[in-house]
Short mmCIF file of C-alpha atoms in Angstrom, two decimals:
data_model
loop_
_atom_site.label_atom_id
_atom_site.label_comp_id
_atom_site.label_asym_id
_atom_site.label_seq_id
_atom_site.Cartn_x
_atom_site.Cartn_y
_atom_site.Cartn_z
CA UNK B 1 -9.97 59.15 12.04
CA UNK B 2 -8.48 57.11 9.14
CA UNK B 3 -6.61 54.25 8.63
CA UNK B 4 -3.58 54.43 6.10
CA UNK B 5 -2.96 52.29 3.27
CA UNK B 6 0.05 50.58 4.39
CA UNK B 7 -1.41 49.79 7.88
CA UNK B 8 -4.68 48.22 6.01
CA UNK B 9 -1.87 46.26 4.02
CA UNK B 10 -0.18 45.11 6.78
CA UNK B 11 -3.47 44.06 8.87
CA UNK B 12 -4.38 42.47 5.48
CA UNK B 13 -1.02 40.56 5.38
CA UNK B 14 -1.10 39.09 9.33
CA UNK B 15 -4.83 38.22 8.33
CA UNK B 16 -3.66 36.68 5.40
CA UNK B 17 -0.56 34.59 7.22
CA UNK B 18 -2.65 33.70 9.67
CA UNK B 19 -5.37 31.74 7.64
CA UNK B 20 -2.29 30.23 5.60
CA UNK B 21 -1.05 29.05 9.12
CA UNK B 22 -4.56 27.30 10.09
CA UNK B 23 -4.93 25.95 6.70
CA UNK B 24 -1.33 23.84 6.85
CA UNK B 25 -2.36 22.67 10.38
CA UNK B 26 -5.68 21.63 9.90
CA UNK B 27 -5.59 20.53 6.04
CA UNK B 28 -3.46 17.18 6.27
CA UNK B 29 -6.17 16.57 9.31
CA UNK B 30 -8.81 17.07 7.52
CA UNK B 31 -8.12 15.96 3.91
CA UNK B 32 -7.54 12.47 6.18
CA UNK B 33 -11.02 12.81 8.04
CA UNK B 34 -12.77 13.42 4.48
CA UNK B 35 -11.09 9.65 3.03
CA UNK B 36 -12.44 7.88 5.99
CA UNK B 37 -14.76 5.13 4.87
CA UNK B 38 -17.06 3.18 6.51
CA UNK B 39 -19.45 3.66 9.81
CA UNK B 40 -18.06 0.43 11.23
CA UNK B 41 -14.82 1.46 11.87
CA UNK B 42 -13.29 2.78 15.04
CA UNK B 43 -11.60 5.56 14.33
CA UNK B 44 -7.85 6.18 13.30
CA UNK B 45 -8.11 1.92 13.31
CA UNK B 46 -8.34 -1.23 10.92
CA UNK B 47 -9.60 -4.24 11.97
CA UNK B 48 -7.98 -7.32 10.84
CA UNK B 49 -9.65 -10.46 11.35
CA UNK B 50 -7.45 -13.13 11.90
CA UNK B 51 -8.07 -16.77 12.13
CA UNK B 52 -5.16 -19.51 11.98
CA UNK B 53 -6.42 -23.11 11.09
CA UNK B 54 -4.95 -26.12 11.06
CA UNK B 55 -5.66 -28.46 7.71
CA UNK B 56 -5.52 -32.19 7.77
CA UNK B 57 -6.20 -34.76 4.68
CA UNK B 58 -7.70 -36.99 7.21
CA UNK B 59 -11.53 -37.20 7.20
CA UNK B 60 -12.96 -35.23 10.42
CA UNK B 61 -15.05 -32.13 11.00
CA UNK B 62 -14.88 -28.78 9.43
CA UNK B 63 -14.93 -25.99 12.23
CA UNK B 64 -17.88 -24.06 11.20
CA UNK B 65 -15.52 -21.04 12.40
CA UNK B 66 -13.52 -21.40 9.45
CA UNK B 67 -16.68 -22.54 7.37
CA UNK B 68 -15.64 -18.92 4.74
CA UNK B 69 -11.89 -20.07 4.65
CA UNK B 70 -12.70 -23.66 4.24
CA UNK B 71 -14.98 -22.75 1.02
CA UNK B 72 -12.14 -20.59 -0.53
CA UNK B 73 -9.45 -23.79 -0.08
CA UNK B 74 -11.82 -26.55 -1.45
CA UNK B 75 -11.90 -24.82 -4.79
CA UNK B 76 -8.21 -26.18 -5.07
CA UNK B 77 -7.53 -28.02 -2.48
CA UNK B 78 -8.53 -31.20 -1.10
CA UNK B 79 -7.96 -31.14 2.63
CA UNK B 80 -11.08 -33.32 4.87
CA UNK B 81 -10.78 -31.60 8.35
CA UNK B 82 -10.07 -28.25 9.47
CA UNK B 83 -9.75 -27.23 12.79
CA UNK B 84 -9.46 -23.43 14.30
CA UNK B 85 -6.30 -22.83 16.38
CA UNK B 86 -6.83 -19.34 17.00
CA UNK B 87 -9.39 -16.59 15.83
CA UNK B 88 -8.20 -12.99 16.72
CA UNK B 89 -9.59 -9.29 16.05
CA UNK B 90 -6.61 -7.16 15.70
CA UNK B 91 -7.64 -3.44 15.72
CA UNK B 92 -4.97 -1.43 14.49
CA UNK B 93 -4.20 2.06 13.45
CA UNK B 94 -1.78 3.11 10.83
CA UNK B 95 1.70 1.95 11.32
CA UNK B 96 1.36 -0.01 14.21
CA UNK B 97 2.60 -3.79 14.54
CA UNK B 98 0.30 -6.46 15.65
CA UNK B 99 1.96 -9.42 16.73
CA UNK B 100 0.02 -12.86 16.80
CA UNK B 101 2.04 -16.28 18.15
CA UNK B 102 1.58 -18.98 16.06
CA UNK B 103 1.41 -22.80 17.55
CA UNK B 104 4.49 -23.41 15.53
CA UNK B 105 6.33 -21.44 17.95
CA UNK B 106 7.15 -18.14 15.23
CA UNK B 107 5.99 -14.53 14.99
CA UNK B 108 3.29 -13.15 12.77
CA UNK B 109 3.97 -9.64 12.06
CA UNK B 110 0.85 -7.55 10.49
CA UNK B 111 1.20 -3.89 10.36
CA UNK B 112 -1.36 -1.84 8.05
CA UNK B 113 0.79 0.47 5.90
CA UNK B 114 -1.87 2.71 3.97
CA UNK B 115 -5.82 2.80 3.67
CA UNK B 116 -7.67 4.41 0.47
CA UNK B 117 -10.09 3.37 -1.89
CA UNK B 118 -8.79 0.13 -3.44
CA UNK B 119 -7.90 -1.19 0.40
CA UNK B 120 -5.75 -1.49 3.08
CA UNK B 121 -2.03 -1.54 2.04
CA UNK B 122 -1.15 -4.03 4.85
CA UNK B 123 2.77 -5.68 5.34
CA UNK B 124 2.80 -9.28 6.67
CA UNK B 125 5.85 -11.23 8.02
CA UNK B 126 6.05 -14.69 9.13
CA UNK B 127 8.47 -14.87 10.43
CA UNK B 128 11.13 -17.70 8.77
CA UNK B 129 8.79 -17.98 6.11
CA UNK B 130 7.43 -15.12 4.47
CA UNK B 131 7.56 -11.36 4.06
CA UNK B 132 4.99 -9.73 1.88
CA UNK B 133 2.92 -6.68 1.47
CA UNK B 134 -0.74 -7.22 0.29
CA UNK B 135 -3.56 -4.49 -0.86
CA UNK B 136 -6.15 -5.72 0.26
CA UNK B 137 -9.84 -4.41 -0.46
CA UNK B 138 -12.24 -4.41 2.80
CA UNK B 139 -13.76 -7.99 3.25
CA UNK B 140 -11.72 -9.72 1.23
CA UNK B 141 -9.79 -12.89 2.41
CA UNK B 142 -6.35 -13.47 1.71
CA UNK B 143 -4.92 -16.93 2.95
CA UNK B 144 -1.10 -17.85 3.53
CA UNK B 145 -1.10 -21.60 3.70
CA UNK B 146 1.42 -24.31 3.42
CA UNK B 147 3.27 -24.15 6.42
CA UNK B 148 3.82 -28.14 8.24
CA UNK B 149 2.09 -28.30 11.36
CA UNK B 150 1.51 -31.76 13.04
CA UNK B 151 1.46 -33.94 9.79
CA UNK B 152 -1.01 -31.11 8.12
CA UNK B 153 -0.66 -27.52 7.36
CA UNK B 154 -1.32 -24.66 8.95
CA UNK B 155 -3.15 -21.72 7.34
CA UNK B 156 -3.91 -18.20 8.10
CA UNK B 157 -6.73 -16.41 6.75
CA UNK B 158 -6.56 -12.46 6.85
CA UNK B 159 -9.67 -10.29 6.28
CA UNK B 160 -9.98 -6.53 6.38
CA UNK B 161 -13.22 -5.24 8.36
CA UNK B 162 -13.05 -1.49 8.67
CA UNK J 1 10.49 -6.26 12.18
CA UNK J 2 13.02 -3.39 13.15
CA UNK J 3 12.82 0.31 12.79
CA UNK J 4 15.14 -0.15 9.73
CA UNK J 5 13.19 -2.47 7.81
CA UNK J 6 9.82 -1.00 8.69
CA UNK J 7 11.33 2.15 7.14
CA UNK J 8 12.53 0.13 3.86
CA UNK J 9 9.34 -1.21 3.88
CA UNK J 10 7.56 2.38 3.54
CA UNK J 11 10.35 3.67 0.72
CA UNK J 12 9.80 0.53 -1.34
CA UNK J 13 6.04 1.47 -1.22
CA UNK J 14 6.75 5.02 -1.99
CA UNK J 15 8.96 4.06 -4.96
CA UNK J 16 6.18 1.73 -6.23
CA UNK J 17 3.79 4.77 -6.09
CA UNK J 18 1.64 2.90 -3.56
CA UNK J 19 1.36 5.23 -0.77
CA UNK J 20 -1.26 7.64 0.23
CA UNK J 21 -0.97 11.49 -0.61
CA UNK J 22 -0.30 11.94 3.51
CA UNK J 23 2.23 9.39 3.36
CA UNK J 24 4.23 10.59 0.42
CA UNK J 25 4.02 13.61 1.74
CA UNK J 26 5.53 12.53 5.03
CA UNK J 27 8.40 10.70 3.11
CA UNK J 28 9.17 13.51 0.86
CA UNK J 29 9.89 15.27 3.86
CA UNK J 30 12.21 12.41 5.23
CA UNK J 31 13.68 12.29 2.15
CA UNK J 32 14.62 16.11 2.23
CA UNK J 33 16.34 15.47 5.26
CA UNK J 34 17.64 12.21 5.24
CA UNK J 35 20.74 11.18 3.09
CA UNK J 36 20.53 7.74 3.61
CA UNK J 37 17.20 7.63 2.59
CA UNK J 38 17.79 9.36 -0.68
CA UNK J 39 20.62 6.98 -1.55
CA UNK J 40 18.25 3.99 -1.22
CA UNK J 41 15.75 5.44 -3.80
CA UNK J 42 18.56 6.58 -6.17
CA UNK J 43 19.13 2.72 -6.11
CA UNK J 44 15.68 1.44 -6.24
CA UNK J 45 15.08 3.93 -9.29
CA UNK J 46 18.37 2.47 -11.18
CA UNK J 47 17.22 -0.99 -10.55
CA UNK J 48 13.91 -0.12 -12.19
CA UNK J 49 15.91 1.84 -14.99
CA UNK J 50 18.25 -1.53 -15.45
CA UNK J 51 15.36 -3.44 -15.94
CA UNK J 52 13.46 -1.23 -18.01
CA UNK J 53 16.79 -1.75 -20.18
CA UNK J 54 17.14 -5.41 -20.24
CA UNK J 55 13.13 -5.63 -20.67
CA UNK J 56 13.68 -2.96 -24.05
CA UNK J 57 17.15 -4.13 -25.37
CA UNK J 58 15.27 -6.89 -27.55
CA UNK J 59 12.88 -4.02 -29.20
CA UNK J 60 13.41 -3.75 -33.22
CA UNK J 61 15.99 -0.50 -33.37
CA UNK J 62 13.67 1.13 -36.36
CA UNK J 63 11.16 1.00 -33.75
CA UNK J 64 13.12 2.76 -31.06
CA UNK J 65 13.95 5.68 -33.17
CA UNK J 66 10.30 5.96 -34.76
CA UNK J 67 9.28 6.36 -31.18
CA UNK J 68 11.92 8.67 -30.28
CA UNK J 69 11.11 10.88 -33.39
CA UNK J 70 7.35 11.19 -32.35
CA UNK J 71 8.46 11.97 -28.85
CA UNK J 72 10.30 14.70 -29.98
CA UNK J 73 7.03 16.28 -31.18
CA UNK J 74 5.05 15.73 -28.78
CA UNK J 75 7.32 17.12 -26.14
CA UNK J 76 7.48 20.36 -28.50
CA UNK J 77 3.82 20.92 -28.42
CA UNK J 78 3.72 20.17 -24.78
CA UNK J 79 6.50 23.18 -24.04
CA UNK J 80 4.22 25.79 -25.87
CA UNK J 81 0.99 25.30 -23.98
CA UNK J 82 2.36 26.26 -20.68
CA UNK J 83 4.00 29.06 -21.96
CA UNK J 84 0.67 30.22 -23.56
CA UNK J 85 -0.93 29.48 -20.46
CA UNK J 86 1.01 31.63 -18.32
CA UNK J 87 0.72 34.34 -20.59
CA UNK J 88 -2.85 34.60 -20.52
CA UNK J 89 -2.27 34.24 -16.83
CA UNK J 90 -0.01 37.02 -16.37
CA UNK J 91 -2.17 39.46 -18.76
CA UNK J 92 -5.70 38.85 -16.62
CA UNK J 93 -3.81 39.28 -12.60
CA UNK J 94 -2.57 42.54 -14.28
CA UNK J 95 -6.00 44.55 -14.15
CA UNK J 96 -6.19 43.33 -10.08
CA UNK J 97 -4.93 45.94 -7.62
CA UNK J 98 -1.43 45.17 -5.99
CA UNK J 99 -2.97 44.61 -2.78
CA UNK J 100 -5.21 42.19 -3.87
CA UNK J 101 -2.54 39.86 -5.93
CA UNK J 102 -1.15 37.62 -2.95
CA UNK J 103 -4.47 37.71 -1.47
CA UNK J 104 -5.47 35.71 -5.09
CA UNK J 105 -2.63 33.81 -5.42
CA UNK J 106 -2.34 32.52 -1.56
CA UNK J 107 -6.27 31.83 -2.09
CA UNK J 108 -5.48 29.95 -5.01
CA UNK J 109 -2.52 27.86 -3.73
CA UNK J 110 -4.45 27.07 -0.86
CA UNK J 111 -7.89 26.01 -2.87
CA UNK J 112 -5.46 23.62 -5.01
CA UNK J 113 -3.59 22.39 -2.43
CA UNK J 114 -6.47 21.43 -0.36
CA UNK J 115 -8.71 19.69 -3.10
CA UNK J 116 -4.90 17.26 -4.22
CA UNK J 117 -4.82 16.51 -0.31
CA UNK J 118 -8.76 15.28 -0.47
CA UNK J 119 -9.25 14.11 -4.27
CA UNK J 120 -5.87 12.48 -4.90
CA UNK J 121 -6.39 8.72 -4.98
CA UNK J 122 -3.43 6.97 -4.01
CA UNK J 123 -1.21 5.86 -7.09
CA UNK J 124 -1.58 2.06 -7.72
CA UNK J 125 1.54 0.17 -9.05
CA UNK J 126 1.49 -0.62 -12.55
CA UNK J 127 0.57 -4.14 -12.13
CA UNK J 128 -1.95 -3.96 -9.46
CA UNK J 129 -3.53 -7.12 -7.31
CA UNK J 130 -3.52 -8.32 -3.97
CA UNK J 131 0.16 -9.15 -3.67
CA UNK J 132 2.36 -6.49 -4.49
CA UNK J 133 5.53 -7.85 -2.49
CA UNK J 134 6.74 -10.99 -2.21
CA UNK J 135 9.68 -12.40 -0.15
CA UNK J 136 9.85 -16.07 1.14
CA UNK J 137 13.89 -16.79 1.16
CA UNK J 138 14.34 -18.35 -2.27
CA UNK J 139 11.67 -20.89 -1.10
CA UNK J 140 9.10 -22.29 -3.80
CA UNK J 141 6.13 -20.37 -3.50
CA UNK J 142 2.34 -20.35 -5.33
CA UNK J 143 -0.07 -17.45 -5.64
CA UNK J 144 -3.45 -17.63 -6.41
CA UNK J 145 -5.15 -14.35 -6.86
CA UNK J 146 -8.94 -14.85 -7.65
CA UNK J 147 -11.18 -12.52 -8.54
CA UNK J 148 -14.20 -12.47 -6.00
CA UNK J 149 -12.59 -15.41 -4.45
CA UNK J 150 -9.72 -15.27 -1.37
CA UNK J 151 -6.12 -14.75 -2.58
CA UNK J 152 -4.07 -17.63 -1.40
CA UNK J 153 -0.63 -17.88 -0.72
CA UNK J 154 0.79 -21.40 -0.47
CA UNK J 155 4.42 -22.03 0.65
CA UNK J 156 5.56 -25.40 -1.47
CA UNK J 157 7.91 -27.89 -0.13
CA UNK J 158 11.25 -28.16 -1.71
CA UNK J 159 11.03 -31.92 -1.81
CA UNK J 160 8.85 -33.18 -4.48
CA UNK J 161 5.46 -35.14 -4.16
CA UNK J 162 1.88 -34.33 -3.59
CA UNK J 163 2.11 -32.89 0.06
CA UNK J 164 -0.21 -30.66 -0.43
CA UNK J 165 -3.05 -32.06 -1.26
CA UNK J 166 -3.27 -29.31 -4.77
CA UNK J 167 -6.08 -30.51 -7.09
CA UNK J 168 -4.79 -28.30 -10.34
CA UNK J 169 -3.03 -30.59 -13.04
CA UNK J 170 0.63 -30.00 -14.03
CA UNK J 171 2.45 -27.72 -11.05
CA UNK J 172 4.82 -29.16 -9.44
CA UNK J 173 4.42 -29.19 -5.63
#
């Protein structure tokens, strides 16, 4: 028995479709799983650390909470007390919004756009006051500050951890 | 933030050359298929080009055209490697059996494709830093990017004083 050339070719071509197929399902999947950094992260997620403070020139005690954040303001600022508000873990994947309330009675918007080697690509909204979109490496801090709150400011310190 | 400006949001990105290979990817596709979409970009990229022309219009003209003159070269040596290239191409798949030539080919496709979807860093705007975007409704704003140190974003007051409590000399807050 013997198989003819153009029913070899054609087995050849299905074979040939066929791995073609697989490849442009699983490639995008995998080409993903193969950027993935970092052991600590739950998968398909970034963690956003979150803390809003609230800054006041008058003398008083430094939440040791916001000990990291106070240490980045003094270089430039001269505020005396800082006191935590809120400290949140936001775990989010790709695209999705996380929503934190702030005591001034607005929105904050935080939705991670993009994550490769030089950071998370990460769009922040407050709302009424700001719309920006940060790349931010892993670890670092980024602060929005300024906002009036109760004859201080309020600030809100943002730190990748993925 | 609505659908609609989330979706801004992701072409400004992809116009800046900030998003991820999977992510252009996903909005080349959206932007095969969606109009509107297109439209936007087509104004993005003549808002860049109007820029780029108010940025050059104060450039020395003898410099313009010394440039243009060496681009003209270089773009000619540039047009005869590929064809070269493809040449030598063409002359080595013809010794392979006729069978055997899609088999190479789809191989190859596939091997290239596959190591631009893994190696391809995501492109970086030009300017690079924490902030790439800014928007805070024509209010006063500062940024501090540092280094090892936090970036800090501080919304000013329109009304003048030290409200703020800022310790560096000579900005106004």
């Amino acid at each position: 028995m013997f198989t003819s050339d153009r029913s070899r070719g054609s087995r050849l071509g299905r074979v040939l479709l066929a791995g073609i197929g697989a490849w442009l399902v699983a490639a995008p999947a995998l080409a993903q799983q193969l950027r993935e950094p970092g052991p600590g992260r739950r998968p398909g997620t970034i963690g956003l650390n979150m803390i809003v403070a609230h800054l006041s020139a008058s003398p008083g005690e430094i939440d040791p909470r916001a000990a990291g954040l106070y240490r980045q303001l003094q270089k430039d600022f001269r505020y005396e007390s800082v006191r935590v508000l809120e400290q949140r873990r936001l775990d989010l994947q790709l695209d999705q919004v996380g929503t934190m309330r702030l005591p001034t009675g607005r929105d904050m918007y935080v939705r991670p756009i993009e994550v490769g080697e030089t950071g998370v690509l990460v769009r922040v909204e407050v709302q009424g006051a700001i719309k920006s979109r940060l790349r931010v490496q892993n670890h670092e801090m980024v602060v929005i500050g300024g906002l009036p709150y109760e004859g201080g400011r309020l600030v809100i310190s943002l730190e990748p951890d993925y | 933030m609505s659908p609609t400006s989330r979706e801004s949001e992701v072409l400004h990105a992809y116009h800046d050359g900030e998003l991820g290979t999977l992510d252009r990817w996903r909005m080349k596709r959206r932007l095969a298929r969606d109009p509107a979409a297109r439209a936007e970009l087509a104004r993005l990229t003549e808002l860049r080009r109007l820029v780029r022309e108010l940025a050059t219009a104060r450039a020395a003209p003898d410099l313009w055209s010394g440039i243009a003159a060496r681009l003209g070269s270089i773009d000619a040596g540039v047009a005869t490697e590929p064809a070269a290239s493809a040449r030598t191409l063409a002359s080595g798949l013809a010794g392979l059996r006729a069978w055997l030539r899609p088999l190479a080919a789809g191989a190859l496709v596939a091997a290239a494709a596959t190591a631009w979807l893994v190696f391809s860093a995501p492109t970086e705007a030009v300017n690079g830093g924490v902030v790439r975007w800014l928007y805070t409704k024509g209010k006063p704003v500062m940024v501090l990017e540092g280094g090892e140190d936090a970036t800090i974003i501080w919304l000013l007051d329109e009304t003048p004083g030290d409200q703020t409590g800022r310790r560096i000399p000579g900005v106004y807050i």
